[in-house]
XYZ file of C-alpha atoms in Angstrom:
388
model
C 136.168 148.928 64.279
C 138.144 145.470 63.864
C 136.018 142.694 65.075
C 138.963 140.045 64.643
C 142.007 139.689 62.897
C 143.606 136.503 60.894
C 145.998 135.975 57.989
C 144.695 134.131 55.134
C 146.662 133.301 51.992
C 145.034 134.278 48.712
C 145.860 132.671 45.720
C 145.193 134.560 42.671
C 141.770 135.985 44.060
C 140.209 137.961 41.454
C 137.113 140.048 41.681
C 133.905 138.407 40.286
C 135.432 135.131 39.525
C 133.969 131.770 40.797
C 137.521 129.843 41.000
C 140.571 128.767 42.898
C 143.040 128.039 40.163
C 145.249 130.144 38.896
C 148.688 132.156 39.770
C 150.255 131.780 43.110
C 150.209 135.677 44.021
C 149.774 135.843 47.756
C 148.133 138.590 49.733
C 147.184 139.216 53.317
C 143.796 140.080 54.125
C 143.011 141.347 57.674
C 139.271 140.043 58.411
C 137.126 143.044 59.275
C 133.370 143.078 60.144
C 132.664 143.418 56.747
C 134.878 140.646 54.915
C 132.005 138.695 54.689
C 129.582 140.928 52.555
C 132.824 141.803 50.709
C 133.356 138.029 49.498
C 129.472 137.912 48.887
C 129.310 140.750 46.409
C 132.683 140.512 45.080
C 133.001 136.687 44.162
C 129.272 135.861 43.940
C 127.539 138.764 42.310
C 129.818 140.084 39.130
C 128.122 141.889 36.418
C 125.351 140.427 35.053
C 124.804 139.336 31.360
C 122.054 140.994 29.208
C 118.833 139.928 29.864
C 117.629 137.001 28.079
C 113.940 137.464 28.002
C 110.943 140.084 28.061
C 107.503 140.198 29.621
C 105.202 141.675 27.325
C 102.026 143.964 28.222
C 99.856 140.975 28.581
C 102.458 139.265 30.965
C 103.497 136.949 28.323
C 106.997 135.316 28.654
C 109.394 136.020 25.617
C 112.612 134.603 25.041
C 115.308 134.967 22.368
C 115.232 132.172 19.684
C 117.360 132.337 16.593
C 118.278 135.854 17.687
C 114.602 136.967 17.470
C 111.939 137.398 20.782
C 109.578 134.502 20.473
C 106.673 133.926 22.794
C 107.990 130.990 25.256
C 104.472 129.361 24.730
C 104.716 129.122 20.997
C 107.863 127.508 21.134
C 106.568 124.930 23.779
C 103.429 124.282 21.660
C 104.757 121.225 19.918
C 105.996 119.738 23.252
C 102.696 119.924 24.785
C 104.217 122.386 27.259
C 103.053 125.945 28.661
C 105.182 128.610 30.220
C 102.907 130.808 32.971
C 105.138 134.039 34.134
C 104.443 135.198 37.699
C 105.638 138.396 39.791
C 105.987 137.343 43.513
C 106.949 139.452 46.132
C 106.183 143.233 47.120
C 107.164 146.398 45.712
C 110.514 146.647 46.822
C 111.462 143.199 45.792
C 109.705 141.727 42.509
C 110.713 137.977 41.979
C 110.510 136.987 38.130
C 109.009 133.566 38.388
C 108.424 130.800 35.484
C 106.253 127.781 35.752
C 106.897 125.308 32.862
C 104.016 122.334 33.061
C 102.398 120.194 30.639
C 99.159 121.635 29.018
C 96.902 118.724 30.652
C 97.598 120.157 33.872
C 94.841 121.994 35.642
C 96.553 124.829 37.886
C 93.619 125.392 39.439
C 93.103 121.989 41.090
C 96.641 121.539 41.636
C 98.157 118.100 43.122
C 96.278 117.867 45.777
C 93.092 117.370 43.721
C 94.222 115.596 40.116
C 98.234 115.677 39.770
C 99.343 113.643 42.776
C 101.875 111.932 40.154
C 103.765 114.813 39.171
C 107.095 116.020 40.018
C 107.859 119.644 40.274
C 111.656 120.589 40.037
C 112.079 123.809 41.840
C 115.730 124.779 39.674
C 117.964 127.213 41.525
C 119.937 128.755 38.843
C 123.851 129.605 38.760
C 125.775 132.506 38.526
C 125.828 134.984 35.189
C 122.407 133.644 34.005
C 118.832 134.304 34.248
C 115.432 132.309 33.452
C 115.695 133.392 29.965
C 119.074 132.084 29.109
C 117.966 128.771 30.982
C 114.609 128.231 29.422
C 115.862 126.016 26.787
C 117.599 123.910 28.816
C 114.505 123.732 31.510
C 112.574 122.716 28.340
C 114.594 119.607 27.395
C 114.330 118.848 31.418
C 110.563 119.162 31.218
C 110.485 116.919 28.011
C 113.004 114.169 28.764
C 112.033 113.588 32.476
C 108.360 114.326 32.009
C 108.276 116.886 35.516
C 106.946 120.275 35.775
C 109.622 123.125 36.523
C 109.462 126.193 38.685
C 112.521 128.675 38.123
C 113.201 132.161 39.257
C 115.745 134.827 39.158
C 117.304 136.135 42.521
C 117.059 140.126 43.350
C 119.084 141.627 40.530
C 118.951 138.964 38.374
C 117.249 139.184 34.780
C 113.886 141.256 35.615
C 113.725 140.545 39.315
C 114.183 143.633 41.129
C 116.232 144.768 44.501
C 119.733 143.827 45.213
C 121.758 140.611 44.967
C 122.685 139.680 48.468
C 123.079 135.995 50.476
C 120.152 137.187 52.549
C 118.004 138.000 49.756
C 118.931 134.825 48.010
C 117.990 132.871 50.895
C 114.693 135.067 51.076
C 113.909 134.545 47.590
C 113.722 130.563 47.691
C 111.445 130.651 50.858
C 109.004 132.949 48.288
C 109.058 130.884 45.784
C 108.778 127.755 47.809
C 105.575 129.299 49.632
C 104.237 130.443 46.064
C 104.584 126.647 45.039
C 103.188 125.129 48.322
C 100.315 127.711 48.822
C 99.589 129.339 45.101
C 100.261 126.449 43.156
C 99.097 124.023 46.057
C 102.075 121.624 45.288
C 102.501 118.514 47.798
C 105.694 119.640 49.329
C 107.142 115.773 48.991
C 106.299 116.275 45.421
C 109.255 119.196 45.006
C 112.631 118.333 44.208
C 115.256 121.203 44.892
C 117.809 121.666 41.872
C 120.589 123.582 42.879
C 123.274 124.424 40.217
C 126.652 126.042 41.204
C 125.833 129.162 43.172
C 122.081 128.018 43.102
C 123.492 125.018 45.365
C 123.348 127.838 48.098
C 119.888 128.653 48.319
C 118.796 125.268 47.845
C 120.983 123.753 50.574
C 119.559 126.593 52.825
C 116.150 125.468 52.390
C 117.058 121.825 53.257
C 118.480 123.367 56.461
C 115.049 124.481 57.201
C 113.275 121.378 56.338
C 111.107 121.485 59.122
C 109.513 124.478 58.162
C 109.777 123.907 53.979
C 110.048 120.110 53.478
C 110.467 119.090 50.091
C 111.002 115.486 48.453
C 114.216 115.319 46.765
C 117.622 117.418 46.261
C 120.083 117.443 43.228
C 123.313 119.633 43.724
C 125.117 120.131 40.121
C 128.427 121.454 40.493
C 127.919 122.978 44.117
C 130.505 124.530 46.316
C 131.064 123.755 49.883
C 131.024 127.380 50.789
C 132.448 130.540 49.457
C 135.738 130.426 51.270
C 136.395 126.981 50.206
C 136.279 127.663 46.674
C 139.607 129.615 47.276
C 141.062 127.987 50.506
C 141.260 124.264 50.449
C 142.300 124.311 54.208
C 139.204 125.828 55.456
C 136.921 123.863 57.476
C 134.802 126.623 59.074
C 135.075 130.327 59.323
C 133.071 132.918 60.965
C 133.443 135.025 57.803
C 132.238 132.338 55.583
C 129.728 132.641 52.986
C 126.992 130.417 51.271
C 127.875 127.676 53.960
C 126.546 124.840 52.350
C 128.608 122.595 54.266
C 126.997 123.828 57.430
C 123.687 123.792 56.191
C 123.940 120.185 54.525
C 124.383 118.750 58.630
C 120.833 119.177 58.740
C 119.809 117.330 55.890
C 116.919 114.944 56.289
C 116.462 111.472 54.818
C 115.479 112.405 51.372
C 117.069 111.089 48.128
C 120.070 113.415 47.459
C 122.102 113.319 44.201
C 125.350 115.268 43.464
C 127.154 115.609 40.153
C 130.425 117.084 39.774
C 132.773 117.618 36.789
C 136.372 116.106 37.439
C 137.521 118.931 35.416
C 136.096 121.573 36.807
C 138.414 124.336 37.142
C 136.187 126.689 38.921
C 134.505 124.752 41.680
C 137.035 121.736 42.811
C 135.320 118.389 42.605
C 136.496 117.682 46.333
C 133.748 119.960 47.357
C 131.192 117.784 46.004
C 132.751 114.884 47.810
C 132.746 116.640 51.151
C 129.361 117.818 50.778
C 128.261 114.119 49.790
C 130.048 112.977 53.278
C 128.112 115.310 55.347
C 124.659 114.139 53.682
C 125.639 110.424 54.653
C 126.483 111.087 57.688
C 123.336 113.363 58.471
C 121.417 110.494 57.018
C 122.844 108.119 59.211
C 122.050 110.362 62.176
C 118.435 109.995 60.993
C 118.174 106.468 60.455
C 119.572 105.718 63.771
C 117.205 107.782 65.644
C 114.342 105.940 63.856
C 115.739 102.787 64.515
C 115.938 103.508 68.067
C 112.592 105.234 68.219
C 111.459 101.444 66.513
C 113.021 99.561 69.088
C 111.503 101.710 71.730
C 107.987 100.861 70.651
C 108.697 97.576 70.226
C 110.062 96.834 73.561
C 106.773 98.781 75.273
C 104.382 96.522 73.346
C 105.909 93.398 74.010
C 103.584 91.429 76.624
C 105.430 90.758 80.059
C 108.952 91.865 78.667
C 111.950 89.849 80.282
C 114.688 91.877 82.018
C 117.184 89.481 82.347
C 120.434 90.226 80.833
C 119.928 88.324 77.409
C 117.013 90.326 76.814
C 118.483 93.520 77.377
C 120.692 92.948 74.472
C 117.813 92.663 71.909
C 117.003 95.005 69.404
C 120.078 96.994 70.306
C 121.235 97.136 66.867
C 122.494 100.579 65.945
C 124.194 102.506 62.827
C 127.542 103.740 63.211
C 128.120 107.447 62.691
C 131.416 108.012 60.762
C 132.953 110.996 62.305
C 133.653 113.931 59.815
C 137.394 113.639 60.382
C 137.415 110.276 58.906
C 136.391 111.540 55.549
C 139.941 113.600 55.046
C 141.103 110.352 52.980
C 137.775 110.207 51.011
C 138.050 113.681 49.800
C 141.655 113.376 48.513
C 140.406 110.292 46.782
C 137.480 112.114 45.156
C 138.246 111.392 41.492
C 138.633 107.389 42.051
C 135.187 107.078 44.026
C 131.556 107.154 43.418
C 129.903 107.160 46.835
C 126.408 105.649 47.359
C 124.111 104.459 49.877
C 120.391 103.967 50.022
C 119.254 107.507 49.133
C 122.451 109.059 48.222
C 123.866 108.845 44.699
C 126.537 110.358 42.903
C 128.203 110.932 39.434
C 131.821 112.304 38.872
C 132.220 112.962 35.277
C 135.495 112.259 33.959
C 136.384 115.193 31.343
C 133.908 117.626 32.549
C 134.256 121.071 33.267
C 131.906 123.523 35.422
C 129.193 124.455 32.610
C 129.412 121.555 30.234
C 127.830 118.589 31.776
C 124.324 119.020 30.186
C 125.983 120.152 26.612
C 128.454 117.654 26.077
C 127.302 114.626 28.254
C 123.501 115.072 27.616
C 122.789 111.551 27.242
C 124.359 110.269 30.452
C 123.089 113.442 32.126
C 119.419 112.371 31.500
C 119.848 108.766 32.209
C 121.489 109.502 35.573
C 118.424 112.071 36.299
C 115.966 109.695 35.200
C 117.192 107.082 37.485
C 117.496 109.159 40.455
C 113.672 110.114 39.688
C 113.130 106.560 40.142
C 114.807 106.109 43.379
C 112.823 109.175 44.568
C 109.448 107.461 43.348
C 110.298 104.737 45.475
C 110.989 107.008 48.368
C 107.571 108.491 48.155
C 106.508 104.970 48.420
C 107.976 104.047 51.169
C 107.337 107.463 53.149
C 103.877 107.899 52.286
C 102.550 107.887 55.955
C 105.283 110.016 57.213
C 105.223 113.814 57.877
């Protein structure tokens, strides 16, 4: 049954490819009720690579090092790190999770007892990979930044069971978050979400539910604005869209956010990261405006014998201007020339970087920017000690 019908120009839309650049072949798609799932399954979840890890009979996490299976903990030992593997979920949907942490951490006490200064990265990896292939990058991140890290495979990725769907992607990140909060007993303010490429979708989804699942920060690495935005620059919002990060981030709380994107990215255009930056800044401005108004109200209610003359009515009425989203069009057009920042939003647009080579080619700058972002996060943590 036809739900609605619209005509969309498709520029070289290839099955399983995350990209908008290419030929000028045009097709006409009739938007049926199943088009949304078609976009999700054909664009976002292509054939998976050979698994990059194994789990032995003792539950040890094994990775391929120099072509041979090696116990992850043997590799991590010189760095004073340890890797713990965990299955979470149920029989129908088991999620493979790893936790890389310092050997000096006591997992039975958790940060609420003795590890209050620890930072935990909840890493949502990209497409065409798994936690085994990502393991060595995770190790570098833990070493260079002195953080702990939790990552997982989505349903259908690595050794996680089930089917890879958009809905499952969101359910997966909620399950892992609850595992960190309830089993590892990590203070939510100590959790920083990291979403790379496709992984930006579950990260942004969790941000949209911040009242239920609060976190202390967000890092978006080569993020997509939404599924359709990868292919159609003109789309702002469409009922058949998927992975709609642009919509999710409209509810972004006032937390530190760092966006990084390669200017030469030929899979997800940098303009999408710029649009997300604008949306986050607008959301922050709304929150700051509300806080300011609340503070002003509290101040006025506690002023003894307040005057009601016209002059007094203009006191403490300062507000923060919220820029309409339509005015960001020029900002998006000038994306390659700007670096947008405000109090808690930092960006890094990398000249000459593509979609998958930022950490590899620009390693020193990459970790330098992340380190500075963590400094900002620590400042935010101190400023928000009493807030829930």
